[in-house]
Amino acid sequence: MHQNKTIHEELKALSPFWTTIQSQMPYVVPAHYFESLLSIVRAKIETESVYEELELVAPLLNTIPKQTGYQIPVAQEKVQPVTATVQLFTWPKLAIAAALIGAMVLVNFMYTSQKQTVDYGAYIGADHQQIIETISDSTLTAYLDVHEKLIITPDVSDQELLEYIQSSN
Amino acid sequence: MDLHLDDTSLLAAFHNHATKEKGYNGIVKKYQEKLYWHIRRMLVSHEDTNDVLQMVLVKVWNGLQNFREDSKLYTWMYRIATNETLTFIEKEKKRAIVSLDQDSDTFGDKVKADAHFDENQLIWRLQLAIKSLPEKQQLVFNLRYYDEMPYHQMSELLDTSEGALKASYHHAAKKIEEFIKSY
């Protein structure tokens, strides 16, 4: 470095000692340092902008280390290819499974669609006495022959029972 | 971007959204070596200098948007570099006190620890002599002796009168001379 005249004269005026000193720096800079500095600084600016963005939105996240907890196994085991798993389900097997599932869905649909629903509201609100009067005696007798017989004790004869019904009416 | 562009052109490029990065790159390329040596003369170690210089250049990026051209770009960047360097030195001193580190290196020790240090060479003795000065006096001496900075610009940078700077520089030069003669 060559000092300009003003500074040189200034020092010379102070002491002739300064004419013996060279103003070069003895320190050494690592090779290519100045060539790479800009890209390092640019990367740092980018990192800082990411940090500052998060600091505004969720500062807590900036206090958490960015390392993930996941670890890579030391011994690398051979990974089973995905295609091998898929081969367990061949096309014929998949077709049968699909047909079975389809049949089950169809049966279920038919069963539920045929099931009669009971209108309990209409039942409760109906005039039962009037309904019974529209039914003929023969129909009622036939009904009782079929259903009531099952609860009648064997000691009571049909004749006695008939008399009981007639007396009740 | 052309390194020989004047500061006004570089700043205009920075303030244009389309050429902002190119403008910044041009400014860094133009001043990085001057700033590096300004810091390294104070901190001696390349690693410390690198850390501080990177911080300075990030601050320049953040601050350029609001930079008012009432001072020169060069002076403004030097001021940031000077403040960051002095802050670093203060932190180093506090760290040494808190850790009660008796073996903590002084900057004179750091000069001697340099791989190329040779006490028989006058340029190395000059470095030892400079490191024996108070920090502010080191700054004044370095800015005048190595950077050949005019007193009026130094006055703007260090916020000190030209007369006081001149006196400080002359005083430093005499102390350095005495140090080298007695070494």
Tab-separated table of C-alpha atoms in Angstrom:
chain	number	residue	atom	x	y	z
A	1	MET	CA	0.000	0.000	0.000
A	2	HIS	CA	1.377	3.351	-0.981
A	3	GLN	CA	0.454	6.095	1.424
A	4	ASN	CA	-0.686	9.333	-0.041
A	5	LYS	CA	1.594	12.296	0.227
A	6	THR	CA	-0.380	14.168	2.884
A	7	ILE	CA	-0.342	11.293	5.331
A	8	HIS	CA	3.296	10.497	4.607
A	9	GLU	CA	4.302	14.115	5.213
A	10	GLU	CA	2.227	14.223	8.367
A	11	LEU	CA	4.050	11.242	9.865
A	12	LYS	CA	7.440	12.420	8.644
A	13	ALA	CA	6.819	15.691	10.407
A	14	LEU	CA	6.168	13.772	13.613
A	15	SER	CA	9.307	11.653	13.438
A	16	PRO	CA	11.797	10.412	10.803
A	17	PHE	CA	11.200	6.966	12.351
A	18	TRP	CA	8.062	6.566	10.206
A	19	THR	CA	10.026	6.644	6.972
A	20	THR	CA	11.445	3.248	7.942
A	21	ILE	CA	8.043	1.588	8.408
A	22	GLN	CA	6.065	-0.043	5.628
A	23	SER	CA	2.325	0.271	5.901
A	24	GLN	CA	1.471	-3.167	4.521
A	25	MET	CA	-0.509	-5.641	6.609
A	26	PRO	CA	1.260	-8.876	7.561
A	27	TYR	CA	-1.952	-10.878	8.025
A	28	VAL	CA	-2.990	-13.463	5.455
A	29	VAL	CA	-6.520	-14.030	4.178
A	30	PRO	CA	-7.607	-17.620	3.291
A	31	ALA	CA	-7.601	-18.315	-0.430
A	32	HIS	CA	-10.795	-17.391	-2.335
A	33	TYR	CA	-12.302	-15.909	0.821
A	34	PHE	CA	-13.625	-12.773	-0.861
A	35	GLU	CA	-14.997	-14.767	-3.796
A	36	SER	CA	-17.226	-16.879	-1.544
A	37	LEU	CA	-18.158	-14.262	1.066
A	38	LEU	CA	-21.097	-12.794	-0.830
A	39	SER	CA	-22.877	-16.135	-1.308
A	40	ILE	CA	-22.378	-16.970	2.399
A	41	VAL	CA	-23.850	-13.629	3.434
A	42	ARG	CA	-26.767	-14.030	1.004
A	43	ALA	CA	-27.569	-17.428	2.537
A	44	LYS	CA	-27.398	-15.878	6.010
A	45	ILE	CA	-29.787	-13.100	4.994
A	46	GLU	CA	-32.232	-15.717	3.685
A	47	THR	CA	-31.997	-17.711	6.940
A	48	GLU	CA	-32.586	-14.571	8.988
A	49	SER	CA	-35.635	-13.624	6.929
A	50	VAL	CA	-37.137	-17.073	7.624
A	51	TYR	CA	-36.403	-16.629	11.345
A	52	GLU	CA	-37.902	-13.139	11.468
A	53	GLU	CA	-41.018	-14.262	9.600
A	54	LEU	CA	-41.638	-16.993	12.187
A	55	GLU	CA	-40.795	-14.620	15.019
A	56	LEU	CA	-43.780	-12.520	14.002
A	57	VAL	CA	-46.172	-15.426	13.536
A	58	ALA	CA	-45.191	-17.994	16.199
A	59	PRO	CA	-42.045	-17.030	18.157
A	60	LEU	CA	-42.164	-20.193	20.260
A	61	LEU	CA	-41.219	-22.256	17.222
A	62	ASN	CA	-37.956	-20.360	16.929
A	63	THR	CA	-36.922	-21.630	20.365
A	64	ILE	CA	-37.303	-25.265	19.357
A	65	PRO	CA	-34.325	-26.970	17.697
A	66	LYS	CA	-35.010	-27.849	14.106
A	67	GLN	CA	-33.636	-31.375	14.312
A	68	THR	CA	-36.273	-34.035	13.922
A	69	GLY	CA	-36.419	-36.847	16.487
A	70	TYR	CA	-36.256	-39.451	13.758
A	71	GLN	CA	-33.205	-41.611	13.411
A	72	ILE	CA	-31.910	-43.671	10.559
A	73	PRO	CA	-31.182	-47.297	11.574
A	74	VAL	CA	-27.473	-48.020	11.776
A	75	ALA	CA	-27.680	-51.318	9.883
A	76	GLN	CA	-29.601	-50.813	6.691
A	77	GLU	CA	-31.972	-53.763	6.207
A	78	LYS	CA	-33.034	-54.710	2.734
A	79	VAL	CA	-36.303	-52.968	2.047
A	80	GLN	CA	-39.064	-55.202	0.654
A	81	PRO	CA	-40.212	-53.756	-2.643
A	82	VAL	CA	-43.787	-52.493	-2.652
A	83	THR	CA	-44.597	-54.592	-5.742
A	84	ALA	CA	-44.058	-57.818	-3.734
A	85	THR	CA	-46.864	-56.845	-1.330
A	86	VAL	CA	-49.181	-55.989	-4.167
A	87	GLN	CA	-48.618	-59.460	-5.708
A	88	LEU	CA	-50.417	-61.064	-2.714
A	89	PHE	CA	-53.628	-59.617	-4.150
A	90	THR	CA	-53.807	-61.090	-7.645
A	91	TRP	CA	-56.564	-60.045	-10.053
A	92	PRO	CA	-58.733	-63.243	-9.692
A	93	LYS	CA	-58.641	-62.944	-5.900
A	94	LEU	CA	-59.547	-59.296	-6.052
A	95	ALA	CA	-62.444	-60.086	-8.450
A	96	ILE	CA	-63.867	-62.778	-6.110
A	97	ALA	CA	-63.585	-60.482	-3.120
A	98	ALA	CA	-65.368	-57.725	-5.021
A	99	ALA	CA	-68.174	-60.127	-6.078
A	100	LEU	CA	-68.702	-61.317	-2.480
A	101	ILE	CA	-68.822	-57.783	-1.169
A	102	GLY	CA	-71.308	-56.874	-3.893
A	103	ALA	CA	-73.577	-59.845	-3.066
A	104	MET	CA	-73.574	-58.991	0.631
A	105	VAL	CA	-74.510	-55.407	-0.112
A	106	LEU	CA	-77.359	-56.543	-2.443
A	107	VAL	CA	-78.846	-59.007	0.113
A	108	ASN	CA	-78.685	-56.432	2.820
A	109	PHE	CA	-80.438	-53.914	0.589
A	110	MET	CA	-83.233	-56.335	-0.347
A	111	TYR	CA	-83.823	-57.361	3.264
A	112	THR	CA	-84.041	-53.823	4.555
A	113	SER	CA	-86.258	-52.641	1.664
A	114	GLN	CA	-88.864	-55.474	2.269
A	115	LYS	CA	-89.074	-54.969	5.974
A	116	GLN	CA	-92.456	-53.466	6.876
A	117	THR	CA	-92.558	-50.618	9.132
A	118	VAL	CA	-95.218	-50.367	11.851
A	119	ASP	CA	-97.200	-47.210	12.185
A	120	TYR	CA	-97.552	-47.198	15.954
A	121	GLY	CA	-99.166	-43.763	15.983
A	122	ALA	CA	-102.055	-44.939	13.790
A	123	TYR	CA	-102.433	-48.059	15.898
A	124	ILE	CA	-102.715	-46.165	19.164
A	125	GLY	CA	-105.164	-43.629	17.735
A	126	ALA	CA	-107.537	-46.266	16.145
A	127	ASP	CA	-111.055	-47.072	17.442
A	128	HIS	CA	-110.533	-50.737	18.309
A	129	GLN	CA	-114.161	-51.371	19.299
A	130	GLN	CA	-115.394	-50.260	15.881
A	131	ILE	CA	-112.778	-52.396	14.133
A	132	ILE	CA	-113.792	-55.513	16.110
A	133	GLU	CA	-117.476	-54.974	15.240
A	134	THR	CA	-116.655	-55.101	11.516
A	135	ILE	CA	-115.116	-58.541	11.950
A	136	SER	CA	-117.529	-61.431	11.478
A	137	ASP	CA	-118.064	-64.051	14.182
A	138	SER	CA	-116.764	-66.819	11.988
A	139	THR	CA	-113.536	-64.935	11.443
A	140	LEU	CA	-113.114	-64.384	15.158
A	141	THR	CA	-113.905	-68.040	15.902
A	142	ALA	CA	-111.423	-69.152	13.295
A	143	TYR	CA	-108.817	-66.837	14.826
A	144	LEU	CA	-109.488	-68.186	18.317
A	145	ASP	CA	-109.365	-71.744	17.042
A	146	VAL	CA	-105.876	-71.135	15.825
A	147	HIS	CA	-104.378	-68.892	18.537
A	148	GLU	CA	-106.336	-69.199	21.762
A	149	LYS	CA	-106.296	-72.958	21.838
A	150	LEU	CA	-102.701	-72.920	22.770
A	151	ILE	CA	-103.304	-71.305	26.155
A	152	ILE	CA	-106.484	-73.164	27.112
A	153	THR	CA	-106.077	-75.815	29.722
A	154	PRO	CA	-106.882	-79.353	28.623
A	155	ASP	CA	-109.637	-79.598	31.366
A	156	VAL	CA	-111.976	-77.219	29.500
A	157	SER	CA	-113.967	-78.733	26.626
A	158	ASP	CA	-114.773	-76.899	23.435
A	159	GLN	CA	-118.469	-76.928	24.309
A	160	GLU	CA	-117.818	-75.259	27.671
A	161	LEU	CA	-115.664	-72.709	26.052
A	162	LEU	CA	-118.263	-71.894	23.410
A	163	GLU	CA	-120.862	-71.414	26.114
A	164	TYR	CA	-118.465	-69.079	27.925
A	165	ILE	CA	-118.011	-66.952	24.869
A	166	GLN	CA	-121.701	-66.751	24.160
A	167	SER	CA	-122.424	-65.773	27.757
A	168	SER	CA	-119.723	-63.071	27.615
A	169	ASN	CA	-121.318	-61.450	24.531
B	1	MET	CA	-22.733	-5.639	-11.510
B	2	ASP	CA	-19.814	-3.350	-12.392
B	3	LEU	CA	-17.693	-2.749	-9.304
B	4	HIS	CA	-16.612	0.609	-10.655
B	5	LEU	CA	-20.125	1.985	-10.469
B	6	ASP	CA	-20.389	4.931	-8.136
B	7	ASP	CA	-22.310	4.636	-4.900
B	8	THR	CA	-25.270	6.611	-6.232
B	9	SER	CA	-25.758	4.128	-9.099
B	10	LEU	CA	-25.378	1.150	-6.765
B	11	LEU	CA	-27.918	2.616	-4.341
B	12	ALA	CA	-30.317	3.374	-7.189
B	13	ALA	CA	-30.018	-0.259	-8.298
B	14	PHE	CA	-30.693	-1.416	-4.742
B	15	HIS	CA	-33.800	0.739	-4.428
B	16	ASN	CA	-35.198	-0.638	-7.676
B	17	HIS	CA	-37.082	-3.842	-6.836
B	18	ALA	CA	-35.986	-5.563	-10.052
B	19	THR	CA	-32.261	-4.893	-9.463
B	20	LYS	CA	-32.192	-4.859	-5.662
B	21	GLU	CA	-29.986	-7.928	-5.277
B	22	LYS	CA	-27.606	-6.816	-8.008
B	23	GLY	CA	-27.273	-3.442	-6.328
B	24	TYR	CA	-26.493	-5.092	-2.987
B	25	ASN	CA	-24.024	-7.501	-4.565
B	26	GLY	CA	-22.256	-4.584	-6.201
B	27	ILE	CA	-21.997	-2.732	-2.891
B	28	VAL	CA	-20.628	-5.802	-1.094
B	29	LYS	CA	-18.107	-6.554	-3.830
B	30	LYS	CA	-16.934	-2.957	-3.816
B	31	TYR	CA	-16.446	-2.602	-0.070
B	32	GLN	CA	-15.939	-6.078	1.349
B	33	GLU	CA	-12.133	-5.952	1.366
B	34	LYS	CA	-11.934	-2.506	2.924
B	35	LEU	CA	-14.398	-3.518	5.627
B	36	TYR	CA	-12.599	-6.805	6.171
B	37	TRP	CA	-9.282	-5.093	6.841
B	38	HIS	CA	-10.889	-2.430	8.979
B	39	ILE	CA	-12.277	-5.161	11.237
B	40	ARG	CA	-9.288	-7.474	11.089
B	41	ARG	CA	-6.859	-4.785	12.197
B	42	MET	CA	-8.913	-4.580	15.357
B	43	LEU	CA	-9.704	-8.264	15.938
B	44	VAL	CA	-6.519	-9.837	14.501
B	45	SER	CA	-8.066	-13.299	14.022
B	46	HIS	CA	-9.542	-14.130	10.624
B	47	GLU	CA	-12.332	-16.252	12.184
B	48	ASP	CA	-13.537	-13.436	14.437
B	49	THR	CA	-13.252	-10.977	11.566
B	50	ASN	CA	-15.281	-13.257	9.315
B	51	ASP	CA	-18.053	-13.554	11.943
B	52	VAL	CA	-18.254	-9.811	12.485
B	53	LEU	CA	-18.027	-8.965	8.779
B	54	GLN	CA	-20.907	-11.289	7.983
B	55	MET	CA	-23.000	-9.623	10.691
B	56	VAL	CA	-22.070	-6.222	9.279
B	57	LEU	CA	-23.082	-7.174	5.732
B	58	VAL	CA	-26.417	-8.578	6.950
B	59	LYS	CA	-27.023	-5.297	8.807
B	60	VAL	CA	-26.135	-3.383	5.667
B	61	TRP	CA	-28.786	-5.366	3.753
B	62	ASN	CA	-31.381	-4.681	6.455
B	63	GLY	CA	-30.451	-1.032	6.823
B	64	LEU	CA	-29.967	-0.010	3.199
B	65	GLN	CA	-33.709	0.326	2.687
B	66	ASN	CA	-33.775	3.158	5.185
B	67	PHE	CA	-30.331	4.542	4.398
B	68	ARG	CA	-30.528	8.289	3.989
B	69	GLU	CA	-27.978	9.679	1.649
B	70	ASP	CA	-27.115	12.552	3.932
B	71	SER	CA	-23.924	10.621	4.732
B	72	LYS	CA	-21.711	8.716	2.337
B	73	LEU	CA	-22.427	5.036	1.873
B	74	TYR	CA	-18.782	4.250	2.615
B	75	THR	CA	-18.873	6.166	5.905
B	76	TRP	CA	-22.184	4.588	6.886
B	77	MET	CA	-20.874	1.072	6.300
B	78	TYR	CA	-17.676	1.853	8.210
B	79	ARG	CA	-19.767	3.061	11.126
B	80	ILE	CA	-21.698	-0.212	11.236
B	81	ALA	CA	-18.444	-2.168	11.013
B	82	THR	CA	-16.850	-0.091	13.765
B	83	ASN	CA	-19.809	-0.479	16.111
B	84	GLU	CA	-20.017	-4.230	15.529
B	85	THR	CA	-16.279	-4.604	16.095
B	86	LEU	CA	-16.302	-2.619	19.331
B	87	THR	CA	-19.351	-4.597	20.527
B	88	PHE	CA	-17.504	-7.828	19.775
B	89	ILE	CA	-14.452	-6.647	21.734
B	90	GLU	CA	-16.624	-5.706	24.714
B	91	LYS	CA	-18.288	-9.126	24.667
B	92	GLU	CA	-14.903	-10.809	24.564
B	93	LYS	CA	-13.764	-8.799	27.575
B	94	LYS	CA	-16.912	-9.620	29.559
B	95	ARG	CA	-16.657	-13.288	28.631
B	96	ALA	CA	-13.070	-13.377	29.922
B	97	ILE	CA	-14.111	-11.686	33.194
B	98	VAL	CA	-17.173	-13.888	33.774
B	99	SER	CA	-15.298	-17.104	33.057
B	100	LEU	CA	-12.358	-15.875	35.214
B	101	ASP	CA	-10.189	-17.028	32.354
B	102	GLN	CA	-6.690	-15.982	33.405
B	103	ASP	CA	-5.259	-17.417	30.201
B	104	SER	CA	-7.616	-15.490	27.962
B	105	ASP	CA	-5.648	-14.164	25.010
B	106	THR	CA	-5.133	-10.428	24.727
B	107	PHE	CA	-5.109	-9.059	21.204
B	108	GLY	CA	-1.304	-8.795	21.527
B	109	ASP	CA	-1.254	-12.536	22.224
B	110	LYS	CA	-3.421	-13.102	19.178
B	111	VAL	CA	-0.911	-11.251	17.022
B	112	LYS	CA	1.845	-13.481	18.349
B	113	ALA	CA	-0.305	-16.557	17.759
B	114	ASP	CA	-0.579	-15.806	14.042
B	115	ALA	CA	1.034	-18.560	11.947
B	116	HIS	CA	3.163	-16.025	10.111
B	117	PHE	CA	4.219	-13.969	13.110
B	118	ASP	CA	7.869	-12.957	13.087
B	119	GLU	CA	8.958	-10.594	15.845
B	120	ASN	CA	12.094	-9.696	13.916
B	121	GLN	CA	10.034	-8.077	11.223
B	122	LEU	CA	9.103	-4.476	11.759
B	123	ILE	CA	5.614	-4.898	10.297
B	124	TRP	CA	4.793	-7.437	13.045
B	125	ARG	CA	6.204	-5.257	15.776
B	126	LEU	CA	4.041	-2.456	14.420
B	127	GLN	CA	0.985	-4.685	14.895
B	128	LEU	CA	2.003	-5.452	18.482
B	129	ALA	CA	2.498	-1.741	19.095
B	130	ILE	CA	-0.929	-0.869	17.684
B	131	LYS	CA	-2.581	-3.526	19.874
B	132	SER	CA	-1.026	-1.922	22.956
B	133	LEU	CA	-3.130	1.223	22.344
B	134	PRO	CA	-6.659	1.828	23.680
B	135	GLU	CA	-9.327	0.714	21.189
B	136	LYS	CA	-10.449	4.173	20.154
B	137	GLN	CA	-6.887	5.232	19.506
B	138	GLN	CA	-6.297	2.044	17.500
B	139	LEU	CA	-9.299	2.908	15.366
B	140	VAL	CA	-8.096	6.437	14.703
B	141	PHE	CA	-4.599	5.276	13.879
B	142	ASN	CA	-5.763	2.483	11.578
B	143	LEU	CA	-8.262	4.651	9.709
B	144	ARG	CA	-5.655	7.330	9.085
B	145	TYR	CA	-2.549	5.206	8.586
B	146	TYR	CA	-3.938	2.262	6.590
B	147	ASP	CA	-7.195	3.552	5.095
B	148	GLU	CA	-5.817	7.062	4.595
B	149	MET	CA	-9.136	8.487	5.617
B	150	PRO	CA	-9.437	12.297	5.714
B	151	TYR	CA	-10.061	13.768	9.152
B	152	HIS	CA	-13.436	15.240	8.169
B	153	GLN	CA	-14.693	11.794	7.099
B	154	MET	CA	-13.265	10.209	10.247
B	155	SER	CA	-15.014	12.912	12.257
B	156	GLU	CA	-18.332	11.932	10.692
B	157	LEU	CA	-17.652	8.251	11.291
B	158	LEU	CA	-16.481	8.459	14.919
B	159	ASP	CA	-18.545	11.487	15.898
B	160	THR	CA	-15.460	13.271	17.181
B	161	SER	CA	-14.041	16.661	16.251
B	162	GLU	CA	-11.275	16.814	13.659
B	163	GLY	CA	-8.928	18.487	16.134
B	164	ALA	CA	-9.404	15.740	18.700
B	165	LEU	CA	-8.833	13.078	16.051
B	166	LYS	CA	-5.661	14.717	14.858
B	167	ALA	CA	-4.332	14.960	18.391
B	168	SER	CA	-5.270	11.330	19.030
B	169	TYR	CA	-3.529	10.197	15.844
B	170	HIS	CA	-0.314	12.043	16.633
B	171	HIS	CA	-0.345	10.756	20.167
B	172	ALA	CA	-0.829	7.214	18.922
B	173	ALA	CA	2.007	7.553	16.406
B	174	LYS	CA	4.382	8.663	19.152
B	175	LYS	CA	3.381	5.812	21.467
B	176	ILE	CA	3.881	3.292	18.674
B	177	GLU	CA	7.294	4.702	17.903
B	178	GLU	CA	8.312	4.392	21.562
B	179	PHE	CA	6.937	0.843	21.749
B	180	ILE	CA	8.887	-0.324	18.692
B	181	LYS	CA	12.116	1.364	19.754
B	182	SER	CA	11.954	-0.227	23.193
B	183	TYR	CA	10.910	-3.713	21.962
